[in-house]
PDB file of C-alpha atoms and ligand atoms in Angstrom:
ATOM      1  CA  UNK U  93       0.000   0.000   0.000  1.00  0.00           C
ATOM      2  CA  UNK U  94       2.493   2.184   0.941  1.00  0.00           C
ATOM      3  CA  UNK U  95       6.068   3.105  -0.743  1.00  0.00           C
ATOM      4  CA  UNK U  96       7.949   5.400   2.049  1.00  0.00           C
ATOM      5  CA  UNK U  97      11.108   4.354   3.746  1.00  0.00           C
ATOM      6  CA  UNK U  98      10.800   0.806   5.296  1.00  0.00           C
ATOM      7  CA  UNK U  99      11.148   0.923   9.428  1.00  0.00           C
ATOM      8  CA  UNK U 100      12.131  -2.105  10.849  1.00  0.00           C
ATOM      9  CA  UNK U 101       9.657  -2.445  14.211  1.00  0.00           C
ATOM     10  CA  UNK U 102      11.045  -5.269  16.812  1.00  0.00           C
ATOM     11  CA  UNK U 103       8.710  -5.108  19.693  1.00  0.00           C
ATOM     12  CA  UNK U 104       7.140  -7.942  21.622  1.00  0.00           C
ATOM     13  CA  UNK U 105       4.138  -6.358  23.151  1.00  0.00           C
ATOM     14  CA  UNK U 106       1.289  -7.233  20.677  1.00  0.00           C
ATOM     15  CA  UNK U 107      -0.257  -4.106  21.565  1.00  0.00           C
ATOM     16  CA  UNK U 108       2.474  -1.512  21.466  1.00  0.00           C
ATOM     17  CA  UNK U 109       3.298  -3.673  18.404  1.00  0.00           C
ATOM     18  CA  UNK U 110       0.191  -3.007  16.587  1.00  0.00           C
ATOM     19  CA  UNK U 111       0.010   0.730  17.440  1.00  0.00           C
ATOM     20  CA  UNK U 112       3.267   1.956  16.904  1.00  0.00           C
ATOM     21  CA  UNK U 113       2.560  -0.098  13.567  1.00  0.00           C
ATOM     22  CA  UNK U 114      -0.341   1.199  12.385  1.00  0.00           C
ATOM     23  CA  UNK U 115       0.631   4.937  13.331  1.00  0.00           C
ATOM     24  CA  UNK U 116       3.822   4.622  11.104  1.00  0.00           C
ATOM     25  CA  UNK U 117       1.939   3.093   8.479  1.00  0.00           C
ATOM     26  CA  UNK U 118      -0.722   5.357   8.605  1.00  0.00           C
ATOM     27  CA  UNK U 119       2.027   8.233   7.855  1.00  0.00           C
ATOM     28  CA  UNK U 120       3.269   6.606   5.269  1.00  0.00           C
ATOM     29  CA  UNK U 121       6.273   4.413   6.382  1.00  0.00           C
ATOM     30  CA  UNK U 122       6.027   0.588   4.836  1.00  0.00           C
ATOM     31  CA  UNK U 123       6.499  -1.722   8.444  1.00  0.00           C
ATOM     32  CA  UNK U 124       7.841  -4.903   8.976  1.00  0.00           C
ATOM     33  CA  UNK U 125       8.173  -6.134  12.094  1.00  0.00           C
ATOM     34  CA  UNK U 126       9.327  -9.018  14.665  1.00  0.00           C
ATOM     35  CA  UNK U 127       8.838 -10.050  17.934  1.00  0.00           C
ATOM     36  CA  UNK U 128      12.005 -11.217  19.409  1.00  0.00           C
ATOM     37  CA  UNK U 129      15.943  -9.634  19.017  1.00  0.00           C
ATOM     38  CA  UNK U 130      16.581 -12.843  16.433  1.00  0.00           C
ATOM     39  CA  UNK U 131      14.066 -12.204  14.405  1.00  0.00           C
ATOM     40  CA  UNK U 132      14.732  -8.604  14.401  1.00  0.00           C
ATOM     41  CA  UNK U 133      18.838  -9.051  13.855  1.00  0.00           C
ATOM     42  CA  UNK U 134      17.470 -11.533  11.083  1.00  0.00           C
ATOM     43  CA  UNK U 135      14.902  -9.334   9.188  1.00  0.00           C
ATOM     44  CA  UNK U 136      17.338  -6.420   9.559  1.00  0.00           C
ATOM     45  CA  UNK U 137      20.089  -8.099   7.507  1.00  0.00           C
ATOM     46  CA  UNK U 138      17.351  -9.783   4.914  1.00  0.00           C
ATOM     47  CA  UNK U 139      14.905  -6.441   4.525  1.00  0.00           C
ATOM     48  CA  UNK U 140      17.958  -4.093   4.845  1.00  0.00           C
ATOM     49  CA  UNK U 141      15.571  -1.069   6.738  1.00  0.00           C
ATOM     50  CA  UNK U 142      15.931   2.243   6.762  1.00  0.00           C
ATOM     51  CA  UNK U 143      15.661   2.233  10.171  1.00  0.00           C
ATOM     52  CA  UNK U 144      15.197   0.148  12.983  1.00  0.00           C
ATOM     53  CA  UNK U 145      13.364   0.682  16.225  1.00  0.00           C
ATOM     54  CA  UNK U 146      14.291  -1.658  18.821  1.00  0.00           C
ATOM     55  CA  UNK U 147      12.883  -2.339  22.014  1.00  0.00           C
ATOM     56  CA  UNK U 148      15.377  -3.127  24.766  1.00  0.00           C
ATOM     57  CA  UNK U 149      13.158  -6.067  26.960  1.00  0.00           C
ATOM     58  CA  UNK U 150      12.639  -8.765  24.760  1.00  0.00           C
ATOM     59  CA  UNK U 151      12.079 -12.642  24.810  1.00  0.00           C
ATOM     60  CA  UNK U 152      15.642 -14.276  24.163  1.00  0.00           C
ATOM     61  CA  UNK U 153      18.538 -12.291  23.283  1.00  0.00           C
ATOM     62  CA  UNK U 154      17.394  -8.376  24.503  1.00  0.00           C
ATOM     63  CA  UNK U 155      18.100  -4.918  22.381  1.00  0.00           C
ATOM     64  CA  UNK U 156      21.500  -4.455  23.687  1.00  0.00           C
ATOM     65  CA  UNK U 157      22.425  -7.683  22.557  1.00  0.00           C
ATOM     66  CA  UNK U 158      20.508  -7.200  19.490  1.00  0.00           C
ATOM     67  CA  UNK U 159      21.995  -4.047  18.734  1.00  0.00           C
ATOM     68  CA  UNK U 160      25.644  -5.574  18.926  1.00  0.00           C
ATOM     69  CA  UNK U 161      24.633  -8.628  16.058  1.00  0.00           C
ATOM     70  CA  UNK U 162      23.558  -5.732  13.956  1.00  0.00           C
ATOM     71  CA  UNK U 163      26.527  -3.773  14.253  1.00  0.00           C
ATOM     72  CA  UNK U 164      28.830  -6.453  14.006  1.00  0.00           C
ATOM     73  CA  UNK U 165      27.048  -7.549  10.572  1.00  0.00           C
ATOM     74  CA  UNK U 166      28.721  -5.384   7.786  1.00  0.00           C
ATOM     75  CA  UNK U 167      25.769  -5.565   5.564  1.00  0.00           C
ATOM     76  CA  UNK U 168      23.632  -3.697   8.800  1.00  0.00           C
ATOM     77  CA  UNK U 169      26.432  -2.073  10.960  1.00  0.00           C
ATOM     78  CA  UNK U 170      25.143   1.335   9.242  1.00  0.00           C
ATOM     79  CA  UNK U 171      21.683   1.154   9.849  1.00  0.00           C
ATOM     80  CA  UNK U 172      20.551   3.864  12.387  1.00  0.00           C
ATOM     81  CA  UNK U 173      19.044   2.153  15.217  1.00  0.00           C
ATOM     82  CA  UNK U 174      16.476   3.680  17.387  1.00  0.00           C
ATOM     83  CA  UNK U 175      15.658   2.589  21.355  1.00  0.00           C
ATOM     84  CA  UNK U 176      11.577   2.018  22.415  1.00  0.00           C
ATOM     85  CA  UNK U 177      12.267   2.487  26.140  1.00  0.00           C
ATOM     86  CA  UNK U 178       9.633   2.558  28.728  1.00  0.00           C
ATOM     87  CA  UNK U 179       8.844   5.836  30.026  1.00  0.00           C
ATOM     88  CA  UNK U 180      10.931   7.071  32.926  1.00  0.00           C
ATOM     89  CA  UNK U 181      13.637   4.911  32.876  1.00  0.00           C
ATOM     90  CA  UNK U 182      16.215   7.383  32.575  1.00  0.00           C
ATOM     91  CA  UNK U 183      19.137   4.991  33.595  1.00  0.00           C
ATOM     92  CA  UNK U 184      17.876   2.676  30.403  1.00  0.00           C
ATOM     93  CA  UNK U 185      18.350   6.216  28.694  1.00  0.00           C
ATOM     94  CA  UNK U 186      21.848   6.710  29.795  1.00  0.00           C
ATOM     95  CA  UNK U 187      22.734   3.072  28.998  1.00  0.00           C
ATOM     96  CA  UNK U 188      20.695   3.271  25.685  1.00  0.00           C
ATOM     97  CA  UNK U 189      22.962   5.867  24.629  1.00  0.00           C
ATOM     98  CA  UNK U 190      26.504   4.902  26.142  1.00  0.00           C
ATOM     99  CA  UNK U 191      25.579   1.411  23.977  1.00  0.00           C
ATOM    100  CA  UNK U 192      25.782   2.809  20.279  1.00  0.00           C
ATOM    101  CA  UNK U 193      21.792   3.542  19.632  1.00  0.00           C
ATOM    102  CA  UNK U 194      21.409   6.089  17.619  1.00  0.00           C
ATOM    103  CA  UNK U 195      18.432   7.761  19.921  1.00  0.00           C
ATOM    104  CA  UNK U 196      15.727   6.553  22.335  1.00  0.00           C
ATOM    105  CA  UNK U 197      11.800   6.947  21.585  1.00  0.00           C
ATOM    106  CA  UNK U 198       9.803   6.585  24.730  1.00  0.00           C
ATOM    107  CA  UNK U 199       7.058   4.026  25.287  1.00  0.00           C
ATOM    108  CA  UNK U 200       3.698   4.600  25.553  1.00  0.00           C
ATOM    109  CA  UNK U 201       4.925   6.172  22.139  1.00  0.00           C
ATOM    110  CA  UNK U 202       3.033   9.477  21.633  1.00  0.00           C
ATOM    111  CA  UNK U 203       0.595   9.338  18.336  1.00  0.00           C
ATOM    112  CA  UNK U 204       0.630  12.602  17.401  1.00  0.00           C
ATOM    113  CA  UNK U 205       4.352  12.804  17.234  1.00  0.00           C
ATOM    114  CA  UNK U 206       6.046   9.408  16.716  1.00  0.00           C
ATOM    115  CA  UNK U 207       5.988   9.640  13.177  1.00  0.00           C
ATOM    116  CA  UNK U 208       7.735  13.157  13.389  1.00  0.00           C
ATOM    117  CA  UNK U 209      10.017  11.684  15.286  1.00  0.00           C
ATOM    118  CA  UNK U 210      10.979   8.707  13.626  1.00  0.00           C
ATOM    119  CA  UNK U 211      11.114  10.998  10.221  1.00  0.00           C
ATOM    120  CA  UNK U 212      13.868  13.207  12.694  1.00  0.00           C
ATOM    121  CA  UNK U 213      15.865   9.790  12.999  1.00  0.00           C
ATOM    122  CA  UNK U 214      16.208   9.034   9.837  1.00  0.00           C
ATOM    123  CA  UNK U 215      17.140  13.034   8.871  1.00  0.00           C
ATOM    124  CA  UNK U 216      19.285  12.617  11.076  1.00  0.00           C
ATOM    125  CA  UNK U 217      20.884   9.127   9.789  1.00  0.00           C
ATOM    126  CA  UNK U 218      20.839  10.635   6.537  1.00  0.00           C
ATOM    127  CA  UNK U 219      23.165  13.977   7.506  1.00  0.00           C
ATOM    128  CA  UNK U 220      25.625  11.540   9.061  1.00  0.00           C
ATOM    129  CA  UNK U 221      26.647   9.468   6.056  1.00  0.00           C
TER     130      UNK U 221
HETATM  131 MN1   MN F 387       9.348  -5.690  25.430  1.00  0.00          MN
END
């Protein structure tokens, strides 16, 4: 349906899954998504995203973790990748950031301005290279 950049969403929470899914879609993103760091480390070297938003508490191997396969991958150690933390956590922000994410987005994500914000990311990806 949609032609826009393609965001790579690994989230396990159905829910937060679905809406942070459906709001980037909505705005014009194409989605794919997975559920668990593996699958996400996996889809990220086969899809090749744009960008990837990662959440850090996952089934089996967690962001962090995730994070490091992806940048230790030469076909996805350039792909900006973006934190979901959980609101308020600001020691998972310090650590999020002191681990080689490119930024954090904070969970509940806000409607209104997640897709601004995930269109800032990739700007911002873009003005590094
Ligand atoms: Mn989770």
């Amino acid at each position: 349906m949609t032609d826009g950049p393609l965001v790579l969403l690994v989230e396990d929470n159905p829910r937060n899954l679905k809406l942070a899914r459906d709001v980037l879609e909505f705005a014009g993103f194409t989605v794919a998504v997975a559920g668990s760091g593996e699958d996400g480390v996996a889809l990220a070297a086969s899809a090749l995203p744009a960008l990837i938003l990662m959440d850090i508490q996952l089934p089996g191997i967690d962001g962090y973790a995730a994070l490091e396969q992806i940048r230790g991958n030469r076909a996805t150690a350039n792909i900006p990748v973006v934190a979901l933390t959980a609101f308020a956590m600001a020691r998972d922000r310090d650590r999020v950031l002191s681990s080689g994410f490119d930024g954090y987005l904070e969970k509940p994500i806000n409607v209104r301005e997640f897709p601004t914000e995930v269109r800032r990311h990739l700007h911002e990806a873009e003005g590094q290279r």
